Amino acid sequence: MRVIDSHTEGEPTRVILSGGPDLGGGSVGERAARLARDHGDFCKSAICEPRGLEAMVGAMLVPPLRPDCVTGVIYFNPAGNLGMCGHASIGTAITLAHMGRIGIGMHRLETPVGVVTVELHSDHEVSITNVESYRLHKDVSLDVPGVGRVTGDIAWGGNWFFITRDLPCALQPGNIRHLTDATLRIRQALQDQGWTGAQGAWIDHVILLAPCEGADARNFVLCPSGSYDRSPCGTGTSALLACLAADGQLDAGAPWLQQSIIGSTYRLSYVAGENGGIVPTVCGRAWITAESVLHFAPGDPYAAGIPAA
Ligand code: PYC
């Protein structure tokens, strides 16, 4: 399997160039559903230990159905498919540029949740224009065992998020274990108390948000696999902007600087969407870290990856 790895503001992406399963025809969304249903072992083998790590997001390139898109791309993490992924879209754009498939300027990616525009500004800097993002529920209050009362919003930014400012401790790298434990408990409480995204979708990401120096806010983002996002999370910050816009706290076109738990940043802004939500633009940087051929030797007991603890 030929892959190119990168990191976007600290968060790893593995672009799969060849060696993936045949997903047949149809839209990228239909092929993504087949990948999730029939090829879970393939996804884990490509990004989990011992060839990858829990935080890694796979980006499998597939032929686009739409002729105006440079490629189709299906995102997945160790827990399954992601509808969209901001950091992996930036990583994919940098990878396509590294391969000579795109140059400076605007390009379109066909993702399972719609077309995403990427603008390559330089070898390392990319803006993505995400899918329309919106808030579904405001001020959802939960009793979270071991954490206490937590109130937050449920919003869509290409994935489903619960976003709260009620913090179990300071958003500092030294607290990552504690923050992970608390957000896992919040996610479980959402599920136990019957909260979902639209059409019963699992709310698989949780964001803790706090004021900080040098940016508009700092976040800690729990991802579906139970790992945390090293980047400020493109889809998560899109969902946050939808909440800020709905509350009248951020105007269309106004800049927002989001800092991650490790201190990396995205610059964002939005325009009004066609369906009452917002269309965010997320700007961040990515770097290539490896170009590899992954081997799956016959008899390797961990060819399909090591399941997460
Ligand atoms: O950047 O959208 C994102 C993302 C989702 C999960 C990890 N990163």
Tab-separated table of C-alpha atoms and ligand atoms in Angstrom:
chain	number	residue	atom	x	y	z
A	1	MET	CA	0.000	0.000	0.000
A	2	ARG	CA	1.553	3.333	-1.044
A	3	VAL	CA	0.953	6.183	1.376
A	4	ILE	CA	2.092	9.745	2.026
A	5	ASP	CA	1.954	11.002	5.607
A	6	SER	CA	1.699	14.589	6.769
A	7	HIS	CA	0.719	16.516	9.834
A	8	THR	CA	-1.582	19.512	9.921
A	9	GLU	CA	-0.803	21.750	12.862
A	10	GLY	CA	0.371	18.601	14.685
A	11	GLU	CA	-2.451	16.202	13.712
A	12	PRO	CA	-1.411	13.314	11.426
A	13	THR	CA	-2.992	12.332	8.088
A	14	ARG	CA	-2.140	9.309	5.964
A	15	VAL	CA	-3.153	9.687	2.320
A	16	ILE	CA	-3.664	6.257	0.703
A	17	LEU	CA	-2.589	6.357	-2.918
A	18	SER	CA	-2.897	2.700	-3.901
A	19	GLY	CA	-3.505	-0.739	-2.426
A	20	GLY	CA	-7.000	-0.012	-1.067
A	21	PRO	CA	-10.105	-2.160	-1.678
A	22	ASP	CA	-12.255	-1.868	-4.819
A	23	LEU	CA	-15.281	0.176	-3.682
A	24	GLY	CA	-17.229	-0.060	-6.954
A	25	GLY	CA	-19.057	2.920	-8.480
A	26	GLY	CA	-21.444	5.623	-7.289
A	27	SER	CA	-20.987	8.810	-5.338
A	28	VAL	CA	-18.093	9.228	-2.921
A	29	GLY	CA	-20.702	8.959	-0.135
A	30	GLU	CA	-21.885	5.564	-1.432
A	31	ARG	CA	-18.330	4.291	-1.745
A	32	ALA	CA	-17.526	5.579	1.767
A	33	ALA	CA	-20.515	3.623	3.120
A	34	ARG	CA	-19.148	0.455	1.432
A	35	LEU	CA	-15.705	1.099	2.916
A	36	ALA	CA	-17.202	1.377	6.412
A	37	ARG	CA	-19.512	-1.636	5.988
A	38	ASP	CA	-17.192	-4.119	4.269
A	39	HIS	CA	-13.599	-3.055	4.899
A	40	GLY	CA	-13.163	-2.176	8.580
A	41	ASP	CA	-10.039	-4.348	8.787
A	42	PHE	CA	-8.471	-2.500	5.868
A	43	CYS	CA	-9.000	0.861	7.593
A	44	LYS	CA	-7.526	-0.324	10.879
A	45	SER	CA	-4.578	-1.990	9.141
A	46	ALA	CA	-3.739	1.274	7.369
A	47	ILE	CA	-3.773	3.677	10.334
A	48	CYS	CA	-3.671	1.783	13.668
A	49	GLU	CA	-0.580	0.485	15.420
A	50	PRO	CA	1.820	-1.040	14.514
A	51	ARG	CA	1.839	0.919	11.200
A	52	GLY	CA	0.114	4.052	12.432
A	53	LEU	CA	-1.266	5.579	15.619
A	54	GLU	CA	-4.660	6.171	17.154
A	55	ALA	CA	-4.694	9.878	16.324
A	56	MET	CA	-4.079	9.246	12.628
A	57	VAL	CA	-6.789	9.951	10.040
A	58	GLY	CA	-6.742	8.015	6.774
A	59	ALA	CA	-7.617	9.833	3.551
A	60	MET	CA	-8.235	7.348	0.767
A	61	LEU	CA	-8.098	8.886	-2.683
A	62	VAL	CA	-10.800	7.617	-5.072
A	63	PRO	CA	-11.818	8.764	-8.556
A	64	PRO	CA	-14.341	11.637	-8.241
A	65	LEU	CA	-17.830	11.273	-9.697
A	66	ARG	CA	-17.978	15.017	-10.333
A	67	PRO	CA	-15.745	16.140	-13.193
A	68	ASP	CA	-15.035	19.501	-11.500
A	69	CYS	CA	-13.270	17.813	-8.538
A	70	VAL	CA	-9.552	17.006	-8.557
A	71	THR	CA	-10.154	13.813	-6.543
A	72	GLY	CA	-12.635	12.061	-4.336
A	73	VAL	CA	-11.485	11.428	-0.789
A	74	ILE	CA	-12.856	9.213	1.972
A	75	TYR	CA	-11.766	9.990	5.531
A	76	PHE	CA	-11.602	7.436	8.310
A	77	ASN	CA	-10.131	7.072	11.766
A	78	PRO	CA	-9.703	3.993	13.962
A	79	ALA	CA	-13.384	4.191	15.052
A	80	GLY	CA	-14.769	4.274	11.485
A	81	ASN	CA	-15.530	6.797	8.737
A	82	LEU	CA	-15.487	10.564	9.241
A	83	GLY	CA	-17.952	12.539	7.116
A	84	MET	CA	-15.418	15.306	6.606
A	85	CYS	CA	-12.106	16.147	8.175
A	86	GLY	CA	-10.605	19.621	8.149
A	87	HIS	CA	-7.050	18.767	9.070
A	88	ALA	CA	-6.996	15.801	6.669
A	89	SER	CA	-8.346	17.987	3.829
A	90	ILE	CA	-5.455	20.406	4.429
A	91	GLY	CA	-3.051	17.417	4.595
A	92	THR	CA	-4.539	15.989	1.392
A	93	ALA	CA	-4.094	19.309	-0.430
A	94	ILE	CA	-0.440	19.529	0.651
A	95	THR	CA	0.053	15.904	-0.432
A	96	LEU	CA	-1.539	16.510	-3.852
A	97	ALA	CA	0.748	19.544	-4.264
A	98	HIS	CA	3.781	17.474	-3.217
A	99	MET	CA	2.819	14.935	-5.923
A	100	GLY	CA	2.492	17.695	-8.524
A	101	ARG	CA	-1.254	17.054	-8.951
A	102	ILE	CA	-2.313	20.581	-7.935
A	103	GLY	CA	-0.662	24.003	-7.950
A	104	ILE	CA	-1.241	27.304	-6.157
A	105	GLY	CA	-4.930	28.249	-6.396
A	106	MET	CA	-8.408	26.811	-5.879
A	107	HIS	CA	-9.314	23.134	-6.201
A	108	ARG	CA	-12.308	20.999	-5.285
A	109	LEU	CA	-12.396	17.742	-3.321
A	110	GLU	CA	-15.427	15.441	-3.436
A	111	THR	CA	-16.034	14.169	0.107
A	112	PRO	CA	-18.823	11.930	1.460
A	113	VAL	CA	-20.665	14.992	2.838
A	114	GLY	CA	-20.251	17.255	-0.184
A	115	VAL	CA	-17.759	19.260	-2.207
A	116	VAL	CA	-15.036	21.048	-0.244
A	117	THR	CA	-12.964	23.784	-1.851
A	118	VAL	CA	-9.270	23.935	-0.993
A	119	GLU	CA	-7.056	26.882	-1.795
A	120	LEU	CA	-3.337	26.185	-1.846
A	121	HIS	CA	-1.577	29.424	-0.805
A	122	SER	CA	1.994	28.026	-0.645
A	123	ASP	CA	3.808	24.706	-0.168
A	124	HIS	CA	2.481	24.536	3.395
A	125	GLU	CA	-0.536	26.791	3.777
A	126	VAL	CA	-4.077	25.881	2.705
A	127	SER	CA	-7.575	27.276	3.234
A	128	ILE	CA	-10.545	24.977	3.045
A	129	THR	CA	-14.114	26.109	2.539
A	130	ASN	CA	-16.105	23.610	4.519
A	131	VAL	CA	-19.640	22.300	4.082
A	132	GLU	CA	-22.508	24.365	5.536
A	133	SER	CA	-22.346	24.170	9.316
A	134	TYR	CA	-25.141	24.770	11.820
A	135	ARG	CA	-26.227	24.472	15.429
A	136	LEU	CA	-28.887	21.864	16.158
A	137	HIS	CA	-29.442	22.394	19.921
A	138	LYS	CA	-28.430	25.208	22.289
A	139	ASP	CA	-27.743	24.850	26.028
A	140	VAL	CA	-28.110	21.110	26.416
A	141	SER	CA	-27.579	20.270	30.094
A	142	LEU	CA	-26.194	16.910	31.171
A	143	ASP	CA	-25.423	15.236	34.467
A	144	VAL	CA	-22.080	13.604	33.819
A	145	PRO	CA	-20.985	10.960	36.335
A	146	GLY	CA	-17.602	11.876	37.803
A	147	VAL	CA	-17.661	15.343	36.141
A	148	GLY	CA	-20.875	17.083	37.270
A	149	ARG	CA	-23.333	19.331	35.456
A	150	VAL	CA	-22.185	20.292	31.951
A	151	THR	CA	-24.055	22.561	29.526
A	152	GLY	CA	-23.216	22.938	25.840
A	153	ASP	CA	-24.418	23.098	22.245
A	154	ILE	CA	-24.801	20.320	19.669
A	155	ALA	CA	-23.603	21.430	16.247
A	156	TRP	CA	-22.570	20.102	12.832
A	157	GLY	CA	-19.401	21.135	10.991
A	158	GLY	CA	-19.043	18.042	8.770
A	159	ASN	CA	-19.069	15.842	11.911
A	160	TRP	CA	-21.220	16.070	15.066
A	161	PHE	CA	-19.919	17.974	18.077
A	162	PHE	CA	-20.923	18.758	21.629
A	163	ILE	CA	-19.256	22.070	22.559
A	164	THR	CA	-19.026	23.235	26.147
A	165	ARG	CA	-17.240	25.886	28.170
A	166	ASP	CA	-17.729	23.928	31.415
A	167	LEU	CA	-14.227	22.651	32.099
A	168	PRO	CA	-13.083	19.811	34.360
A	169	CYS	CA	-9.598	21.456	34.602
A	170	ALA	CA	-7.401	23.939	32.725
A	171	LEU	CA	-6.813	23.308	29.007
A	172	GLN	CA	-3.109	22.557	29.344
A	173	PRO	CA	-1.070	19.749	27.719
A	174	GLY	CA	-0.223	18.418	31.213
A	175	ASN	CA	-3.942	17.722	31.744
A	176	ILE	CA	-4.536	15.723	28.546
A	177	ARG	CA	-5.280	12.446	30.378
A	178	HIS	CA	-7.777	14.160	32.657
A	179	LEU	CA	-9.363	16.044	29.735
A	180	THR	CA	-9.634	12.819	27.735
A	181	ASP	CA	-11.290	11.015	30.628
A	182	ALA	CA	-13.772	13.862	31.221
A	183	THR	CA	-14.729	14.194	27.546
A	184	LEU	CA	-15.203	10.426	27.227
A	185	ARG	CA	-17.606	10.673	30.175
A	186	ILE	CA	-19.432	13.605	28.574
A	187	ARG	CA	-19.785	11.671	25.310
A	188	GLN	CA	-21.127	8.651	27.176
A	189	ALA	CA	-23.604	10.853	29.076
A	190	LEU	CA	-24.860	12.336	25.786
A	191	GLN	CA	-25.504	8.827	24.520
A	192	ASP	CA	-27.066	7.585	27.777
A	193	GLN	CA	-29.340	10.644	27.968
A	194	GLY	CA	-30.541	10.178	24.370
A	195	TRP	CA	-28.843	13.159	22.667
A	196	THR	CA	-27.955	12.705	19.010
A	197	GLY	CA	-27.181	14.721	15.917
A	198	ALA	CA	-29.682	14.913	13.044
A	199	GLN	CA	-31.322	11.597	12.072
A	200	GLY	CA	-30.089	9.923	15.248
A	201	ALA	CA	-26.396	10.373	14.403
A	202	TRP	CA	-23.871	9.579	17.162
A	203	ILE	CA	-22.244	12.712	18.604
A	204	ASP	CA	-18.726	11.364	18.355
A	205	HIS	CA	-16.658	14.513	19.062
A	206	VAL	CA	-16.615	16.648	22.230
A	207	ILE	CA	-15.020	20.109	22.447
A	208	LEU	CA	-13.971	21.916	25.613
A	209	LEU	CA	-13.475	25.634	24.992
A	210	ALA	CA	-11.686	28.288	27.041
A	211	PRO	CA	-10.410	31.845	26.614
A	212	CYS	CA	-6.650	32.086	26.109
A	213	GLU	CA	-3.824	34.512	25.430
A	214	GLY	CA	-2.858	35.145	21.824
A	215	ALA	CA	-6.003	33.676	20.221
A	216	ASP	CA	-9.784	34.013	20.448
A	217	ALA	CA	-10.080	30.653	22.205
A	218	ARG	CA	-8.229	27.448	22.985
A	219	ASN	CA	-9.800	24.006	22.686
A	220	PHE	CA	-9.448	20.379	23.601
A	221	VAL	CA	-11.157	18.069	21.097
A	222	LEU	CA	-12.024	14.433	21.754
A	223	CYS	CA	-12.109	12.407	18.530
A	224	PRO	CA	-14.214	9.278	17.892
A	225	SER	CA	-11.306	6.881	18.552
A	226	GLY	CA	-10.807	8.354	22.049
A	227	SER	CA	-7.646	10.209	21.020
A	228	TYR	CA	-7.459	14.016	21.053
A	229	ASP	CA	-6.975	16.354	18.118
A	230	ARG	CA	-3.522	17.948	18.090
A	231	SER	CA	-4.823	20.553	15.634
A	232	PRO	CA	-7.678	22.963	16.492
A	233	CYS	CA	-10.051	20.625	14.497
A	234	GLY	CA	-11.396	22.035	11.229
A	235	THR	CA	-14.870	20.516	11.456
A	236	GLY	CA	-15.072	21.251	15.185
A	237	THR	CA	-14.114	24.882	14.819
A	238	SER	CA	-16.613	25.126	11.933
A	239	ALA	CA	-19.323	23.856	14.306
A	240	LEU	CA	-18.165	26.385	16.912
A	241	LEU	CA	-18.416	29.263	14.421
A	242	ALA	CA	-21.977	28.145	13.623
A	243	CYS	CA	-22.817	28.510	17.345
A	244	LEU	CA	-21.074	31.895	17.639
A	245	ALA	CA	-22.914	33.128	14.534
A	246	ALA	CA	-26.264	31.864	15.832
A	247	ASP	CA	-25.665	33.737	19.114
A	248	GLY	CA	-24.670	36.945	17.297
A	249	GLN	CA	-21.164	36.755	18.790
A	250	LEU	CA	-19.255	36.645	15.482
A	251	ASP	CA	-20.225	38.499	12.315
A	252	ALA	CA	-19.838	37.141	8.785
A	253	GLY	CA	-16.320	37.922	7.529
A	254	ALA	CA	-14.888	38.621	10.994
A	255	PRO	CA	-11.680	36.693	11.775
A	256	TRP	CA	-11.493	33.980	14.454
A	257	LEU	CA	-8.161	32.565	15.651
A	258	GLN	CA	-8.520	29.129	17.221
A	259	GLN	CA	-5.736	27.553	19.274
A	260	SER	CA	-5.419	23.805	19.899
A	261	ILE	CA	-4.424	22.096	23.132
A	262	ILE	CA	-0.805	21.949	21.861
A	263	GLY	CA	-0.826	25.631	20.856
A	264	SER	CA	-1.171	25.296	17.073
A	265	THR	CA	-3.687	27.582	15.352
A	266	TYR	CA	-6.251	27.884	12.565
A	267	ARG	CA	-7.564	31.174	11.181
A	268	LEU	CA	-11.255	31.089	10.347
A	269	SER	CA	-14.129	33.214	9.088
A	270	TYR	CA	-17.525	32.473	7.568
A	271	VAL	CA	-20.167	33.616	5.122
A	272	ALA	CA	-23.889	32.960	5.460
A	273	GLY	CA	-25.010	29.591	4.106
A	274	GLU	CA	-27.995	28.911	1.843
A	275	ASN	CA	-29.898	26.890	4.438
A	276	GLY	CA	-29.662	29.134	7.503
A	277	GLY	CA	-26.239	27.922	8.614
A	278	ILE	CA	-22.786	29.254	7.827
A	279	VAL	CA	-20.040	28.292	5.361
A	280	PRO	CA	-16.712	28.453	7.199
A	281	THR	CA	-13.233	28.883	5.763
A	282	VAL	CA	-10.399	27.303	7.752
A	283	CYS	CA	-6.758	28.199	7.107
A	284	GLY	CA	-3.896	26.097	8.461
A	285	ARG	CA	-0.505	24.603	7.623
A	286	ALA	CA	0.650	21.046	6.924
A	287	TRP	CA	3.971	19.335	6.296
A	288	ILE	CA	4.853	16.039	4.603
A	289	THR	CA	6.455	13.622	7.090
A	290	ALA	CA	6.916	10.387	5.085
A	291	GLU	CA	6.377	8.623	1.771
A	292	SER	CA	6.090	4.902	2.425
A	293	VAL	CA	5.085	1.497	1.174
A	294	LEU	CA	3.220	-0.395	3.911
A	295	HIS	CA	3.815	-4.148	4.030
A	296	PHE	CA	1.314	-6.765	5.243
A	297	ALA	CA	3.401	-9.926	5.353
A	298	PRO	CA	1.586	-13.289	5.316
A	299	GLY	CA	1.529	-14.637	8.868
A	300	ASP	CA	1.880	-11.185	10.499
A	301	PRO	CA	-0.537	-11.546	13.462
A	302	TYR	CA	-1.051	-7.776	13.555
A	303	ALA	CA	-1.581	-7.196	9.839
A	304	ALA	CA	-5.075	-5.855	10.638
A	305	GLY	CA	-3.783	-3.504	13.342
A	306	ILE	CA	-3.849	-3.679	17.120
A	307	PRO	CA	-7.317	-2.834	18.468
A	308	ALA	CA	-7.407	0.241	20.715
A	309	ALA	CA	-7.368	-0.534	24.447
B	1	PYC	O1	-9.902	18.608	11.518
B	1	PYC	O2	-11.996	18.153	11.164
B	1	PYC	C1	-10.920	17.887	11.657
B	1	PYC	C2	-10.770	16.636	12.445
B	1	PYC	C3	-11.752	15.761	12.782
B	1	PYC	C4	-11.135	14.741	13.523
B	1	PYC	C5	-9.797	15.024	13.600
B	1	PYC	N1	-9.584	16.201	12.934
